[in-house]
mmCIF file of C-alpha atoms in Angstrom:
data_model
loop_
_atom_site.group_PDB
_atom_site.id
_atom_site.type_symbol
_atom_site.label_atom_id
_atom_site.label_comp_id
_atom_site.label_asym_id
_atom_site.label_seq_id
_atom_site.Cartn_x
_atom_site.Cartn_y
_atom_site.Cartn_z
ATOM 1 C CA MET H 1 56.174 174.464 62.012
ATOM 2 C CA ARG H 2 55.012 178.057 62.386
ATOM 3 C CA ARG H 3 51.444 177.136 61.469
ATOM 4 C CA LYS H 4 51.403 174.367 64.079
ATOM 5 C CA ALA H 5 52.619 176.767 66.790
ATOM 6 C CA LEU H 6 49.952 179.297 65.842
ATOM 7 C CA LYS H 7 47.267 176.620 65.976
ATOM 8 C CA THR H 8 48.464 175.474 69.405
ATOM 9 C CA ILE H 9 48.434 179.032 70.748
ATOM 10 C CA LEU H 10 44.920 179.560 69.389
ATOM 11 C CA ILE H 11 43.652 176.353 71.008
ATOM 12 C CA VAL H 12 45.164 177.273 74.389
ATOM 13 C CA LEU H 13 43.665 180.774 74.185
ATOM 14 C CA LEU H 14 40.215 179.428 73.308
ATOM 15 C CA LEU H 15 40.410 176.915 76.157
ATOM 16 C CA TRP H 16 41.385 179.661 78.623
ATOM 17 C CA LEU H 17 38.565 181.924 77.399
ATOM 18 C CA SER H 18 36.070 179.073 77.722
ATOM 19 C CA ILE H 19 37.099 178.351 81.309
ATOM 20 C CA PHE H 20 37.091 182.059 82.191
ATOM 21 C CA PHE H 21 33.596 182.626 80.784
ATOM 22 C CA VAL H 22 32.167 179.517 82.479
ATOM 23 C CA ASP H 23 33.439 180.826 85.826
ATOM 24 C CA TRP H 24 32.245 184.365 85.080
ATOM 25 C CA PHE H 25 28.785 183.111 84.103
ATOM 26 C CA THR H 26 28.582 180.894 87.200
ATOM 27 C CA VAL H 27 29.497 183.746 89.543
ATOM 28 C CA SER H 28 27.565 186.597 87.922
ATOM 29 C CA CYS H 29 24.386 184.762 86.870
ATOM 30 C CA PHE H 30 23.994 181.853 89.283
ATOM 31 C CA ASP H 31 25.427 183.526 92.428
ATOM 32 C CA HIS H 32 27.679 180.537 93.012
ATOM 33 C CA ALA H 33 31.411 180.103 93.566
ATOM 34 C CA PRO H 34 33.536 179.663 90.411
ATOM 35 C CA ILE H 35 33.960 176.090 89.176
ATOM 36 C CA PHE H 36 37.516 176.122 87.800
ATOM 37 C CA CYS H 37 39.187 178.013 90.664
ATOM 38 C CA VAL H 38 40.996 176.887 93.795
ATOM 39 C CA LYS H 39 39.486 178.216 97.032
ATOM 40 C CA ASP H 40 41.463 179.742 99.879
ATOM 41 C CA ASP H 41 39.142 178.786 102.762
ATOM 42 C CA GLU H 42 40.448 181.422 105.128
ATOM 43 C CA TRP H 43 39.666 184.471 102.943
ATOM 44 C CA ASN H 44 36.876 183.403 100.510
ATOM 45 C CA HIS H 45 39.329 184.005 97.683
ATOM 46 C CA TYR H 46 39.187 181.874 94.525
ATOM 47 C CA THR H 47 42.195 181.686 92.209
ATOM 48 C CA GLY H 48 42.105 180.620 88.576
ATOM 49 C CA VAL H 49 44.696 180.838 85.789
ATOM 50 C CA GLY H 50 45.201 184.575 85.254
ATOM 51 C CA TYR H 51 42.076 185.619 87.139
ATOM 52 C CA SER H 52 40.640 185.430 90.632
ATOM 53 C CA TYR H 53 37.534 186.218 92.647
ATOM 54 C CA ASP H 54 36.749 187.411 96.130
ATOM 55 C CA ALA H 55 33.223 186.084 96.637
ATOM 56 C CA TYR H 56 30.885 185.530 99.553
ATOM 57 C CA HIS H 57 27.323 185.962 100.785
ATOM 58 C CA HIS H 58 26.935 189.329 102.505
ATOM 59 C CA PRO H 59 26.402 188.744 106.257
ATOM 60 C CA ILE H 60 23.598 191.333 106.603
ATOM 61 C CA ASN H 61 21.571 191.335 103.391
ATOM 62 C CA GLY H 62 22.455 187.763 102.299
ATOM 63 C CA ARG H 63 23.210 188.734 98.692
ATOM 64 C CA PHE H 64 26.073 187.059 96.852
ATOM 65 C CA GLU H 65 28.796 189.647 96.232
ATOM 66 C CA TYR H 66 32.027 189.294 94.317
ATOM 67 C CA CYS H 67 35.032 191.104 92.908
ATOM 68 C CA LEU H 68 36.685 189.878 89.699
ATOM 69 C CA TYR H 69 40.421 190.386 89.146
ATOM 70 C CA VAL H 70 42.100 189.676 85.800
ATOM 71 C CA PHE H 71 45.897 189.549 86.013
ATOM 72 C CA GLY H 72 45.649 191.372 89.355
ATOM 73 C CA ILE H 73 43.533 194.269 88.076
ATOM 74 C CA ASP H 74 40.105 194.893 89.638
ATOM 75 C CA ILE H 75 37.630 194.485 86.747
ATOM 76 C CA LYS H 76 34.208 194.287 88.388
ATOM 77 C CA SER H 77 32.998 194.529 91.964
ATOM 78 C CA THR H 78 29.518 194.160 93.455
ATOM 79 C CA PHE H 79 30.592 194.715 97.064
ATOM 80 C CA THR H 80 28.531 197.052 99.220
ATOM 81 C CA ASN H 81 29.552 198.784 102.422
#
């Protein structure tokens, strides 16, 4: 029973990490909105399971900028003033 629970936890963790890294790769490398997140149209905020992004194309220079939050903590930001 304990071994089965450990295996289930490991599978869920690996699935979460896979989804997180697909979204991270999509946003940071392809300058595109995350795939596995729900978008709040009003604020350009994307929410995933345990992580979220604020992402948009900068209105002046046109570059794609984002801020990554993991469990509410700001991890990485490419925003400019």
